mmCIF file of C-alpha atoms in Angstrom:
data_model
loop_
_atom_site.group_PDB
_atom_site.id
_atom_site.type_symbol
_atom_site.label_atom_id
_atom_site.label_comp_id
_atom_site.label_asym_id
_atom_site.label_seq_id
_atom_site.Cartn_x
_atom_site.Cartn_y
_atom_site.Cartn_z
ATOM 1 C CA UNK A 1 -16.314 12.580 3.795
ATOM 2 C CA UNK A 2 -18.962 12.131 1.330
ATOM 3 C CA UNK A 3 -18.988 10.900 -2.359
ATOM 4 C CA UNK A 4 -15.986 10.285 -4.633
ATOM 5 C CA UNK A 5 -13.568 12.893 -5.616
ATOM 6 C CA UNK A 6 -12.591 13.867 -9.229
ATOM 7 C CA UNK A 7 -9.347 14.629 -8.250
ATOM 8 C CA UNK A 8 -6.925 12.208 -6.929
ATOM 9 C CA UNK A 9 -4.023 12.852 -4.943
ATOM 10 C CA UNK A 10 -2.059 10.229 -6.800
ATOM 11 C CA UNK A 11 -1.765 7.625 -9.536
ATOM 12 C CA UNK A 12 -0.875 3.886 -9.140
ATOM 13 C CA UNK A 13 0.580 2.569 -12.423
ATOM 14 C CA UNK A 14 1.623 -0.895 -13.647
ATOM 15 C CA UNK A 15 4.327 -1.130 -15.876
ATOM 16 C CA UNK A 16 4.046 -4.822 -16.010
ATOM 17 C CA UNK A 17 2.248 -7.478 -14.679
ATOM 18 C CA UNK A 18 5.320 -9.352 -14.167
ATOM 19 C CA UNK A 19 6.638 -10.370 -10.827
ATOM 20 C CA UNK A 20 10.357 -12.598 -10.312
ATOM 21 C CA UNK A 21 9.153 -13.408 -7.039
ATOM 22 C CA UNK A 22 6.204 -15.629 -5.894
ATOM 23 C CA UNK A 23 5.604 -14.583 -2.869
ATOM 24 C CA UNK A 24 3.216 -17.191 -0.133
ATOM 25 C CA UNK A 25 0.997 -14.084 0.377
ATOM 26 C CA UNK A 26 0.667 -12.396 -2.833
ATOM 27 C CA UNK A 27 -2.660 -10.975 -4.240
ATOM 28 C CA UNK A 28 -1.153 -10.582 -7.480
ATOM 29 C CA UNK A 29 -2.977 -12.635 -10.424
ATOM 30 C CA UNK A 30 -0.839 -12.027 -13.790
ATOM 31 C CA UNK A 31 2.258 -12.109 -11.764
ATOM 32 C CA UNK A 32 4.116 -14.849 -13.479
ATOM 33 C CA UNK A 33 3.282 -13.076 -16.550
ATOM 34 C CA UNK A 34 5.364 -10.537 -18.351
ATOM 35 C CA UNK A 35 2.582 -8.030 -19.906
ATOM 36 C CA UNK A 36 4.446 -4.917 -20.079
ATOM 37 C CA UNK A 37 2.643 -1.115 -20.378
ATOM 38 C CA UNK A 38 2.972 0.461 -23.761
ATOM 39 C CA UNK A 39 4.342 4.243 -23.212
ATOM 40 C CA UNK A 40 1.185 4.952 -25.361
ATOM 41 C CA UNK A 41 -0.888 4.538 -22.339
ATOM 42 C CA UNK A 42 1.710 6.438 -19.794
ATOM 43 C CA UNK A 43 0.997 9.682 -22.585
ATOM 44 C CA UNK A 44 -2.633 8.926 -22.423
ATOM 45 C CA UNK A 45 -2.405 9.333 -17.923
ATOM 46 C CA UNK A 46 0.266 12.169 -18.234
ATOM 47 C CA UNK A 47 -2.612 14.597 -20.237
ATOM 48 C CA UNK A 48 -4.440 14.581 -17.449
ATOM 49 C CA UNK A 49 -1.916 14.115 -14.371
ATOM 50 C CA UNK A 50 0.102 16.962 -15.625
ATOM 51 C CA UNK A 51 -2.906 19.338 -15.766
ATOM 52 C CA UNK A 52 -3.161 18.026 -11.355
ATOM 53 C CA UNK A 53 0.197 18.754 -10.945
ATOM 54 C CA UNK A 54 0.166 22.007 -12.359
ATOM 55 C CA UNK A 55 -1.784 22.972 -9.222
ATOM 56 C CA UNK A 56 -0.443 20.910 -6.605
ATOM 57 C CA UNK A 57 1.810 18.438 -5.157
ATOM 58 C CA UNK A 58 1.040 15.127 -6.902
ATOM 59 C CA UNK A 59 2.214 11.432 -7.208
ATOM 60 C CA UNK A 60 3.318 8.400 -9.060
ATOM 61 C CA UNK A 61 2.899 5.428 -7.885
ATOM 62 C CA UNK A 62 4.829 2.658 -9.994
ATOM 63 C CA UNK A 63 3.671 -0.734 -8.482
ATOM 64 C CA UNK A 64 3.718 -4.336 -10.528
ATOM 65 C CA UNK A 65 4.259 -7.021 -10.573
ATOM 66 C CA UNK A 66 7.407 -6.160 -9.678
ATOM 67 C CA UNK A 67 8.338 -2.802 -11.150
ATOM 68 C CA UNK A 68 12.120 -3.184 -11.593
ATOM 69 C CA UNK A 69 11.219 -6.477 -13.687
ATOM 70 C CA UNK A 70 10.245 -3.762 -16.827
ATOM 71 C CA UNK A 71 13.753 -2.577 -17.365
ATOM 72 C CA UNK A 72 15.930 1.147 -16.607
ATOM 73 C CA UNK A 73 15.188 1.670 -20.388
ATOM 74 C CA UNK A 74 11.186 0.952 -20.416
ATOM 75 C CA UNK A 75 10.874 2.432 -17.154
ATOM 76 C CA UNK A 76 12.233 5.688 -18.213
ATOM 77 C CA UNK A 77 10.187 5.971 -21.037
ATOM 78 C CA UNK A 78 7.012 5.529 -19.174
ATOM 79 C CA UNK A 79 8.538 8.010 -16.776
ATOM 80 C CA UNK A 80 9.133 10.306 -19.963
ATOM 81 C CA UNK A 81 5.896 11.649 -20.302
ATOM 82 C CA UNK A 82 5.303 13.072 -17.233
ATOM 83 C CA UNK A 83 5.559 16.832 -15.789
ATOM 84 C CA UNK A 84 9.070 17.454 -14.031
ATOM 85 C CA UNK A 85 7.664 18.306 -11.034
ATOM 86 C CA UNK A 86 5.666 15.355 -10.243
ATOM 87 C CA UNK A 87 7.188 12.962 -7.170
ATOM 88 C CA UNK A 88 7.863 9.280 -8.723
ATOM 89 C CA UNK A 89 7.435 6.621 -5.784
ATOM 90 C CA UNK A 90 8.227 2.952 -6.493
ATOM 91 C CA UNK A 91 7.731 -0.304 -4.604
ATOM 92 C CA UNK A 92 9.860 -2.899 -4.471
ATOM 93 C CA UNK A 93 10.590 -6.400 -3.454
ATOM 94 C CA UNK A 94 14.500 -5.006 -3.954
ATOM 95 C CA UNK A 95 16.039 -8.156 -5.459
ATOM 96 C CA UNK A 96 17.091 -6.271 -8.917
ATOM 97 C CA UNK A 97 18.549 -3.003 -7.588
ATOM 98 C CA UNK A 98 22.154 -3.299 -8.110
ATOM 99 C CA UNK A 99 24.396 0.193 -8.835
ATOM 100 C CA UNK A 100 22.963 0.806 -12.357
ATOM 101 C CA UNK A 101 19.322 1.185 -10.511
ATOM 102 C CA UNK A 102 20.863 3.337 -7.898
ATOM 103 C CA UNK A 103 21.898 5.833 -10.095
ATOM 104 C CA UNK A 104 18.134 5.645 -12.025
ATOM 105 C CA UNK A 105 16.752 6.404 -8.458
ATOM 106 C CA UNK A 106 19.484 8.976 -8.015
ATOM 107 C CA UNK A 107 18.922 10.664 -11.925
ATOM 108 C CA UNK A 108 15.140 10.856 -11.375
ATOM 109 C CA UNK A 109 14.500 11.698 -8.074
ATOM 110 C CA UNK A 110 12.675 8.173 -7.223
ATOM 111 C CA UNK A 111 11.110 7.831 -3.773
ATOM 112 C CA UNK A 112 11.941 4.140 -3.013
ATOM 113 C CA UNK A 113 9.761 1.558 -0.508
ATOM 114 C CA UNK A 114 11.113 -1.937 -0.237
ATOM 115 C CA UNK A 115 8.871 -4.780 0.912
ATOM 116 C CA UNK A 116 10.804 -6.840 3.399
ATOM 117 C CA UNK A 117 9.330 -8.728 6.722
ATOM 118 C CA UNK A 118 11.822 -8.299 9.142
ATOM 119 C CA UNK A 119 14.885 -10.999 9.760
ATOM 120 C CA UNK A 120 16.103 -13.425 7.342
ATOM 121 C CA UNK A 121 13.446 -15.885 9.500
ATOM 122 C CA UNK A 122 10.246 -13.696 9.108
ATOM 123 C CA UNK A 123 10.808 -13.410 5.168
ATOM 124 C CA UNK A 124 9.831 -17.074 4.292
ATOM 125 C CA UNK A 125 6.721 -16.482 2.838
ATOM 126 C CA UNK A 126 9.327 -13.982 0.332
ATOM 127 C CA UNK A 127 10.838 -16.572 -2.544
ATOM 128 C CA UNK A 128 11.767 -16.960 -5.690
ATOM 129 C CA UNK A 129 9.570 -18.680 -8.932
ATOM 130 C CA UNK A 130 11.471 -21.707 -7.821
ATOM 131 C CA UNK A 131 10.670 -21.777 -4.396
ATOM 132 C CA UNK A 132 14.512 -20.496 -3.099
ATOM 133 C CA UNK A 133 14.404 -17.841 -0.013
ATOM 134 C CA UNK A 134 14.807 -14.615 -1.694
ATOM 135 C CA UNK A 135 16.049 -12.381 1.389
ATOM 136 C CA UNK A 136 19.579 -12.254 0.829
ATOM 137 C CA UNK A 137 18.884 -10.606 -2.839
ATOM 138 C CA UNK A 138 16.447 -8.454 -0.898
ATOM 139 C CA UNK A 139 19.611 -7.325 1.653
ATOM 140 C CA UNK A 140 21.659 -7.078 -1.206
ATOM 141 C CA UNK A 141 19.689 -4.448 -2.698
ATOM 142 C CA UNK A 142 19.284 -2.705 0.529
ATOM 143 C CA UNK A 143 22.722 -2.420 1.143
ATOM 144 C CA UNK A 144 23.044 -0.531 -2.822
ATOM 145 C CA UNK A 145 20.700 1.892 -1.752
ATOM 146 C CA UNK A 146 23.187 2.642 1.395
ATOM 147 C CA UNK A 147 25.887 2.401 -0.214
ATOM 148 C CA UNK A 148 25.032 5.189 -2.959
ATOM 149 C CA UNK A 149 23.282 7.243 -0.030
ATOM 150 C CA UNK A 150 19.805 6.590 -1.232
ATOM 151 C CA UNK A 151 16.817 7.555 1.568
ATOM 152 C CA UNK A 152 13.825 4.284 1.444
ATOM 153 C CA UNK A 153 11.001 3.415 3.251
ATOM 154 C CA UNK A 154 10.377 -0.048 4.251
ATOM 155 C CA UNK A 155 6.919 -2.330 4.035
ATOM 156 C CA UNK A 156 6.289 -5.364 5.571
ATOM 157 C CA UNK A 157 3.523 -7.696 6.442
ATOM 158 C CA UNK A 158 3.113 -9.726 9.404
ATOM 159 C CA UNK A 159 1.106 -13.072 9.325
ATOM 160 C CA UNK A 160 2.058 -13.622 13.410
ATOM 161 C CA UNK A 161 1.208 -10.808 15.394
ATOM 162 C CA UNK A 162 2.711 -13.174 18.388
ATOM 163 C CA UNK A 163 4.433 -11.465 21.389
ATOM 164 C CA UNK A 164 7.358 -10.293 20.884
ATOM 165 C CA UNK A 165 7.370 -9.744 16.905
ATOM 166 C CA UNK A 166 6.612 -6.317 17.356
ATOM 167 C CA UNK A 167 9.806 -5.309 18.460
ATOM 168 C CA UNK A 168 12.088 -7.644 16.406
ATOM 169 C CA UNK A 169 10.660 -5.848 13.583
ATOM 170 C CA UNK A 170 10.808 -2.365 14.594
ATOM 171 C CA UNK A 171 14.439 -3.288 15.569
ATOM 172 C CA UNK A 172 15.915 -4.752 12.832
ATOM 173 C CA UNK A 173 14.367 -2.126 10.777
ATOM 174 C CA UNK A 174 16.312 0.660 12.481
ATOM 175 C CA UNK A 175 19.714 -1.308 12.135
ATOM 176 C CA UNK A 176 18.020 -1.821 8.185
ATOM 177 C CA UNK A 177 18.300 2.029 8.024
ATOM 178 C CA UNK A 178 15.177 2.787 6.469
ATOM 179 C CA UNK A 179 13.598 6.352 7.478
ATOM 180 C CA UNK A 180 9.825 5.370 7.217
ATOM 181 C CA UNK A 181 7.820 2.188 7.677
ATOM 182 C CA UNK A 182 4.725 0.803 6.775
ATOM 183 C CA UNK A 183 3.299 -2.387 8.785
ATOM 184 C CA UNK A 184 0.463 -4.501 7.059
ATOM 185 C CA UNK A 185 -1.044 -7.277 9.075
ATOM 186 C CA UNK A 186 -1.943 -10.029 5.803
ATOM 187 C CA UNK A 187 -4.544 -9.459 4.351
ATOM 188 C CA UNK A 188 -6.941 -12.141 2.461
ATOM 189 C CA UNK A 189 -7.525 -10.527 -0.819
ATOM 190 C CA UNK A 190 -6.847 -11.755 -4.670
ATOM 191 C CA UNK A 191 -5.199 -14.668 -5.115
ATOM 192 C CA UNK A 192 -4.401 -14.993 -1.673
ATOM 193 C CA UNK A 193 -6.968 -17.244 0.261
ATOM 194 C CA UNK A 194 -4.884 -17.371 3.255
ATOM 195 C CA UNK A 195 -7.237 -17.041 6.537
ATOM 196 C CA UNK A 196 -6.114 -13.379 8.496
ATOM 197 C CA UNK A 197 -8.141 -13.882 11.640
ATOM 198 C CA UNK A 198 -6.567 -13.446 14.815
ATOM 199 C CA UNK A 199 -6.968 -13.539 18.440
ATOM 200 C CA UNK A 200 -8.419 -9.419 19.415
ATOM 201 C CA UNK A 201 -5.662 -9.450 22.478
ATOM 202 C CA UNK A 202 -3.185 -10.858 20.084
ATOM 203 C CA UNK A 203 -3.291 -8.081 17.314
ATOM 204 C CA UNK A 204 -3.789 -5.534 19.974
ATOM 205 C CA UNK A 205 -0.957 -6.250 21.904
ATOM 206 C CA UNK A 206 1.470 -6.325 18.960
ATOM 207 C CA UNK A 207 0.384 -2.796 18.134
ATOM 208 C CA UNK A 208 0.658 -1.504 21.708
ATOM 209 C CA UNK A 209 4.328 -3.354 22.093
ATOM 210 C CA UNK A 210 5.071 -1.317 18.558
ATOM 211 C CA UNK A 211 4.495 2.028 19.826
ATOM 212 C CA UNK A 212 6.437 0.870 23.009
ATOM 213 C CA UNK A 213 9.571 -0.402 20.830
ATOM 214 C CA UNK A 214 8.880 3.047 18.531
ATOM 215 C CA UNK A 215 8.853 5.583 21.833
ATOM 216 C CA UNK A 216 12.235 4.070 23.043
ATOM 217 C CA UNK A 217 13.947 5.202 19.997
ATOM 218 C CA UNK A 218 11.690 7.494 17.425
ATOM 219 C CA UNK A 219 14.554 7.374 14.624
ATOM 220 C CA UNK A 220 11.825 5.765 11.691
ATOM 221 C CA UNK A 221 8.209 7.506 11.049
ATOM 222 C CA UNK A 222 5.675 4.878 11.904
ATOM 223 C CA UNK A 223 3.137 4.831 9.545
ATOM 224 C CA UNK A 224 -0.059 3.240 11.254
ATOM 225 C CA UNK A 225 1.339 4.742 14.882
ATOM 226 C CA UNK A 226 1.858 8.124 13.867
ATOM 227 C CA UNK A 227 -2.044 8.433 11.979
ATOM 228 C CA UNK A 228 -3.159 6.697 15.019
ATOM 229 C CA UNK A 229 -1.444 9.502 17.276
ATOM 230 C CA UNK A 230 -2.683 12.077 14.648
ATOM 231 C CA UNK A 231 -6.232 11.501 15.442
ATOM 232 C CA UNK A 232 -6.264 11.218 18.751
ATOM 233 C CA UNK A 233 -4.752 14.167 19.346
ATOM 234 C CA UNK A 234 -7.610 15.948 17.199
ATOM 235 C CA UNK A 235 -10.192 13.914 19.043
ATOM 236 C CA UNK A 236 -8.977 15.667 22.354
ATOM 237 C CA UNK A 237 -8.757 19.054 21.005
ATOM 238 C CA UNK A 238 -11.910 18.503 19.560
ATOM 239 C CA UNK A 239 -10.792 18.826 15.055
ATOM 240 C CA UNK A 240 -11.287 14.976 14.167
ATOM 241 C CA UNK A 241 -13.738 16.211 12.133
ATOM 242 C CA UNK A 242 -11.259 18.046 9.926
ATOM 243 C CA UNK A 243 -8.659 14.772 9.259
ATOM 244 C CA UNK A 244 -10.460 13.025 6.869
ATOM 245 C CA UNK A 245 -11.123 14.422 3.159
ATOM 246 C CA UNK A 246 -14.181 15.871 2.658
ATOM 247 C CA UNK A 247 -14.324 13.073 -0.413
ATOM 248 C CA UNK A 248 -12.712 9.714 -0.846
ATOM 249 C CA UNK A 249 -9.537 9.808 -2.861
ATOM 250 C CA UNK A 250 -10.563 7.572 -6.404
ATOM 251 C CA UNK A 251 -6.909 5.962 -6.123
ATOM 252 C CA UNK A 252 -7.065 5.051 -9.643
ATOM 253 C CA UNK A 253 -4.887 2.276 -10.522
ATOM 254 C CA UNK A 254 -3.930 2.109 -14.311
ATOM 255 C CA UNK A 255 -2.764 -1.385 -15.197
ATOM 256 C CA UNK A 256 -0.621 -2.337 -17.851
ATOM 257 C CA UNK A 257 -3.468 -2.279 -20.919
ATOM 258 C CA UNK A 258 -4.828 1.289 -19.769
ATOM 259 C CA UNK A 259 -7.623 0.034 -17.815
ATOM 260 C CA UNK A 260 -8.523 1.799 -14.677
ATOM 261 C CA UNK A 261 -9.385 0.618 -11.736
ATOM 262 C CA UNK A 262 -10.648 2.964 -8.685
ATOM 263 C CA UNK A 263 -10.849 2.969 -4.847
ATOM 264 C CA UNK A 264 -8.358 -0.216 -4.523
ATOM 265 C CA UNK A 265 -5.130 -1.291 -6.845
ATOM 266 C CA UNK A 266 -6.198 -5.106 -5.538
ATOM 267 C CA UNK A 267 -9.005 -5.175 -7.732
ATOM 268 C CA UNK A 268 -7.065 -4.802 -10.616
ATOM 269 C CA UNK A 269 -7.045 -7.432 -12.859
ATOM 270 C CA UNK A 270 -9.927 -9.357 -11.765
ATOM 271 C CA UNK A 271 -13.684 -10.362 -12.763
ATOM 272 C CA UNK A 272 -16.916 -11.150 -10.732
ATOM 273 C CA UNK A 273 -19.531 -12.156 -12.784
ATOM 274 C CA UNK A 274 -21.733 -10.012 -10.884
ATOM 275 C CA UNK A 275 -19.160 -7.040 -10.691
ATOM 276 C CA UNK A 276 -17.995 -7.382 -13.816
ATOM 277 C CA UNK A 277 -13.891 -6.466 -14.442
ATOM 278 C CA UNK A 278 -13.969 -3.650 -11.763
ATOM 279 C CA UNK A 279 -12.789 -1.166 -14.632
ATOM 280 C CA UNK A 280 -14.564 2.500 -14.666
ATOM 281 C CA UNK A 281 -12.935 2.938 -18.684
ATOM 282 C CA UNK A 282 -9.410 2.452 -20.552
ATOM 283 C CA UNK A 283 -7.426 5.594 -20.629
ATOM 284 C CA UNK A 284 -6.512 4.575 -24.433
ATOM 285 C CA UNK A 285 -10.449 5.356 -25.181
ATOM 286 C CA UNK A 286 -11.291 8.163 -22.768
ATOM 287 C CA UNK A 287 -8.875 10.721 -20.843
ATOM 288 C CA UNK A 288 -8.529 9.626 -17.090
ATOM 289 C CA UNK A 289 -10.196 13.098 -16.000
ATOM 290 C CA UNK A 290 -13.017 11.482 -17.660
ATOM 291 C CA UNK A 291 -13.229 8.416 -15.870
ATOM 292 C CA UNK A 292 -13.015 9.655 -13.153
ATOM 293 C CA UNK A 293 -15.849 12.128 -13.009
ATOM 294 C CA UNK A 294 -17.746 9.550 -14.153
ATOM 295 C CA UNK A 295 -16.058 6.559 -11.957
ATOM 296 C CA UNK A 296 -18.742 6.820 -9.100
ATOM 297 C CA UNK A 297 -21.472 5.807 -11.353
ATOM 298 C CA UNK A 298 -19.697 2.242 -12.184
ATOM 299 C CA UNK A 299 -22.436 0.039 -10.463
ATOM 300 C CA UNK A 300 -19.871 -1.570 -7.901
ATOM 301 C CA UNK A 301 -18.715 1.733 -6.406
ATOM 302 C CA UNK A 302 -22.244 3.013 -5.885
ATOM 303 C CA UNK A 303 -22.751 -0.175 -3.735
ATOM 304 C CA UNK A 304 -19.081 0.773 -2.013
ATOM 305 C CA UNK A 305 -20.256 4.336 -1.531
ATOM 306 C CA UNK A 306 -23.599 2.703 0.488
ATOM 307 C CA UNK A 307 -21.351 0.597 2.377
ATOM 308 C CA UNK A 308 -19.235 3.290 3.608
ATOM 309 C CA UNK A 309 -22.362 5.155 4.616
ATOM 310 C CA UNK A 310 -23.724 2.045 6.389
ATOM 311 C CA UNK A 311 -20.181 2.148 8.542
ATOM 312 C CA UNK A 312 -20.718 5.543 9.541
ATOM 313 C CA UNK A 313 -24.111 4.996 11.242
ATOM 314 C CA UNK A 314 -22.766 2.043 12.654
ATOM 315 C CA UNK A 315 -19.121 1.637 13.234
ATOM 316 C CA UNK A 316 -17.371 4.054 15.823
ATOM 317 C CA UNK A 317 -14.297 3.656 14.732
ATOM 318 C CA UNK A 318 -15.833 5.443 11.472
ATOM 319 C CA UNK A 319 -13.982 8.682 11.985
ATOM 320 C CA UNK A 320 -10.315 7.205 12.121
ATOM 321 C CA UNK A 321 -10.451 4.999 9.200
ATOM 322 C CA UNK A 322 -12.954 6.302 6.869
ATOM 323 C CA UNK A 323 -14.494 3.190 5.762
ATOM 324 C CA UNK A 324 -12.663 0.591 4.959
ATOM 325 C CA UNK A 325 -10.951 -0.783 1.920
ATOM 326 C CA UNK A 326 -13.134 -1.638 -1.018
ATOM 327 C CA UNK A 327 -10.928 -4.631 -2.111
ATOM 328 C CA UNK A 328 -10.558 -6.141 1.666
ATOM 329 C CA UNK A 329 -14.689 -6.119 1.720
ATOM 330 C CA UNK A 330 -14.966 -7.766 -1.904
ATOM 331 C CA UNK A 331 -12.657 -10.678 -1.063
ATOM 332 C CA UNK A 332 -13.385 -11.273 2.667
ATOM 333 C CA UNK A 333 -17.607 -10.575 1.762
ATOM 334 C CA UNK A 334 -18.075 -11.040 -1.562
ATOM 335 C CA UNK A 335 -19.681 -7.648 -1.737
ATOM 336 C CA UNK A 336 -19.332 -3.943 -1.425
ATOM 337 C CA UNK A 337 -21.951 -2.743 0.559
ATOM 338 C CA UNK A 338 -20.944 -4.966 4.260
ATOM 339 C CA UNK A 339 -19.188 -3.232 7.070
ATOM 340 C CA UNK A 340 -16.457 -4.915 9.302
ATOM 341 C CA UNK A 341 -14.025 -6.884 7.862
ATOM 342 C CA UNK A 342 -10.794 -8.940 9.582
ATOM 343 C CA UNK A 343 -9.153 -6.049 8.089
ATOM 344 C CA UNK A 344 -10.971 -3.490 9.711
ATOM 345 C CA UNK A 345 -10.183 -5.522 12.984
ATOM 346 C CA UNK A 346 -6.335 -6.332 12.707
ATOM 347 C CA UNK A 347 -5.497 -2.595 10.729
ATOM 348 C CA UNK A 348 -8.229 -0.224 12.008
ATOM 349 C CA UNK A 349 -9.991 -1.018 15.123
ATOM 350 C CA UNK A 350 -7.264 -2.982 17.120
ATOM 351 C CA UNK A 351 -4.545 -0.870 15.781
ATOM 352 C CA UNK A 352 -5.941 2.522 17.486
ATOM 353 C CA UNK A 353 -7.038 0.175 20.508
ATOM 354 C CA UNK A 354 -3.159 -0.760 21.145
ATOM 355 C CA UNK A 355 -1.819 2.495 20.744
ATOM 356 C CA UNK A 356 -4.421 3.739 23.507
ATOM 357 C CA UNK A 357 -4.222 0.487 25.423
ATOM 358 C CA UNK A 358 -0.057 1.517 25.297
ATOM 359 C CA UNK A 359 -1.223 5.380 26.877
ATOM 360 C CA UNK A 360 -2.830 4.088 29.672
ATOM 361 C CA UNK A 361 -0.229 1.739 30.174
ATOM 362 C CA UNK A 362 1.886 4.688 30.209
ATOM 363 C CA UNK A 363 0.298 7.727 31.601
ATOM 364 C CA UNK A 364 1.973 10.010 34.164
ATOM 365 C CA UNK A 365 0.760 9.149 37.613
#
């Protein structure tokens, strides 16, 4: 994996900045702001998105703010511009879908993710702009997208990897009916200063105690656990080599004004006055084909691009993860070009140390 793709596998857009909830661990920094994509700039990324398409599955991402918070009406005409055969994907904190959304999920074929932390306990970083607990809004949605049939995935993020938390999560998420779910350990990036250190064992041991809650009862596709699985398996028969892209997927993330961001939608939005804005181009000036092919020359990925070479002399966990996360080194180093980050630790390295540490635990006599 070497260098940065011109061809991403899928687009991240913002259809406004605006967020009704003000969440304790957000990374969001326009969020209580209501700047709202023109459908001028979802033509300008459909040119070039529809040409990808053409040849191959593709994706849209639609990720805020709070995505809902633009409206059925805007939302479809962003939506408008794009090729029929493209998969939609949104991600959302749930509190606004109600029947009327249902049927927009239903009428466009919308992939749907909901963030949500587990029981009504483990969701009180989750409120509203004045500080009320938003998680019965969040079940109330939920129960919508039953109700009309509708399949979802489910996100959450864990600030206590304690004993134990591991399995309340996996279980209530099974009785919460979703059919996938993703598990983020928080992360310190953006606006979110929060510390994310944690005891090795700790975070190990929660991702072992997964995979043990997962194994009894395999109804949801575990994200993390099933990648993790993934690559060992090729390890042993000997293809690791083969998992990993032979380039780094840009990721570009196209916020609300047309400005693109590559590599990592937490960027977005923010200035360094070293770094600059993080933007390779605006897709109102230049198509996004463009940018791209031109995106690795934007002075901060070039330092990225050395950094991920530095972690494959030196890290040997290289080969699972790829890297690392180009936001997750900018707001835990201040820089692009480090190595090891608490993210790499809690997400990477301990979570493919607990899912072995769970085999041995396990293996046939």
């Amino acid at each position: 994996m070497r260098g940065l793709a011109t061809v991403p596998s899928y687009v991240v857009m913002q259809p406004t900045t605006l967020c009704n909830l003000d969440c304790a661990y957000c990374y969001l920094p326009f969020r209580a702001a209501d700047r709202r994509m023109p459908v001028t700039v979802a033509e300008a990324v459909a040119t070039s998105v529809n040409r990808w398409a053409a040849s191959g599955r593709f994706s849209v991402v639609w990720h805020g703010g709070e995505p809902l918070a633009a409206g059925r009406a805007h939302l479809a005409a962003l939506m408008a511009p794009f090729a029929p055969e493209l998969e939609h994907h949104v991600q959302t904190n749930a509190t606004l879908i109600d029947d009327a959304w249902c049927e927009f999920f239903a009428t466009h074929q919308m992939r749907v993710s909901v963030s949500v932390d587990g029981p009504r306990d483990r969701n009180s970083d989750r409120v509203t702009r004045s500080g009320r607990p938003a998680y019965d809004r969040i079940v109330r949605g939920v129960a919508a997208l039953r109700r009309h049939g509708l399949p979802f995935s489910a996100l959450a993020v864990v600030n206590d990897p304690a004993p134990g938390r591991a399995t309340e999560l996996y279980e209530y998420c099974l009785d919460l009916g979703c059919e996938v779910l993703g598990v983020n350990i928080e992360e310190t990036e953006g606006v979110n200063t929060r510390d994310n250190s944690h005891d090795a064992a700790a975070v190990t041991g929660f991702w072992a105690e997964l995979v043990t809650a997962w194994r009894r009862d395999p109804r949801i596709h575990l994200r993390e656990v099933e990648w993790s699985l993934r690559y060992a398996a090729a390890v042993l028969d000997g293809s690791a080599d083969d998992l990993l892209p032979g380039q780094l997927d840009p990721i570009p993330t196209v916020a609300y004004d047309g400005s693109v961001v590559v590599l990592s939608p937490e960027l977005a939005g923010f200035t360094d006055p070293h770094y600059g804005d993080f933007t390779s181009g605006n897709v109102l000036d230049t198509p996004l084909h463009a940018i791209l092919a031109a995106a690795a020359g934007t002075p901060w990925v070039g330092e990225f691009m050395a950094g991920v070479e530095a972690c494959r002399s030196s890290c040997a966990y290289f080969g699972f993860c790829g890297g690392g996360h180009a936001a997750n080194r900018y707001f835990e180093l201040r820089r692009f070009d480090g190595t090891e980050t608490e993210h790499c630790r809690n997400s990477k390295i301990r979570l493919l140390e607990g899912v072995l540490e769970h085999a041995r635990d396990h293996q046939s006599p």
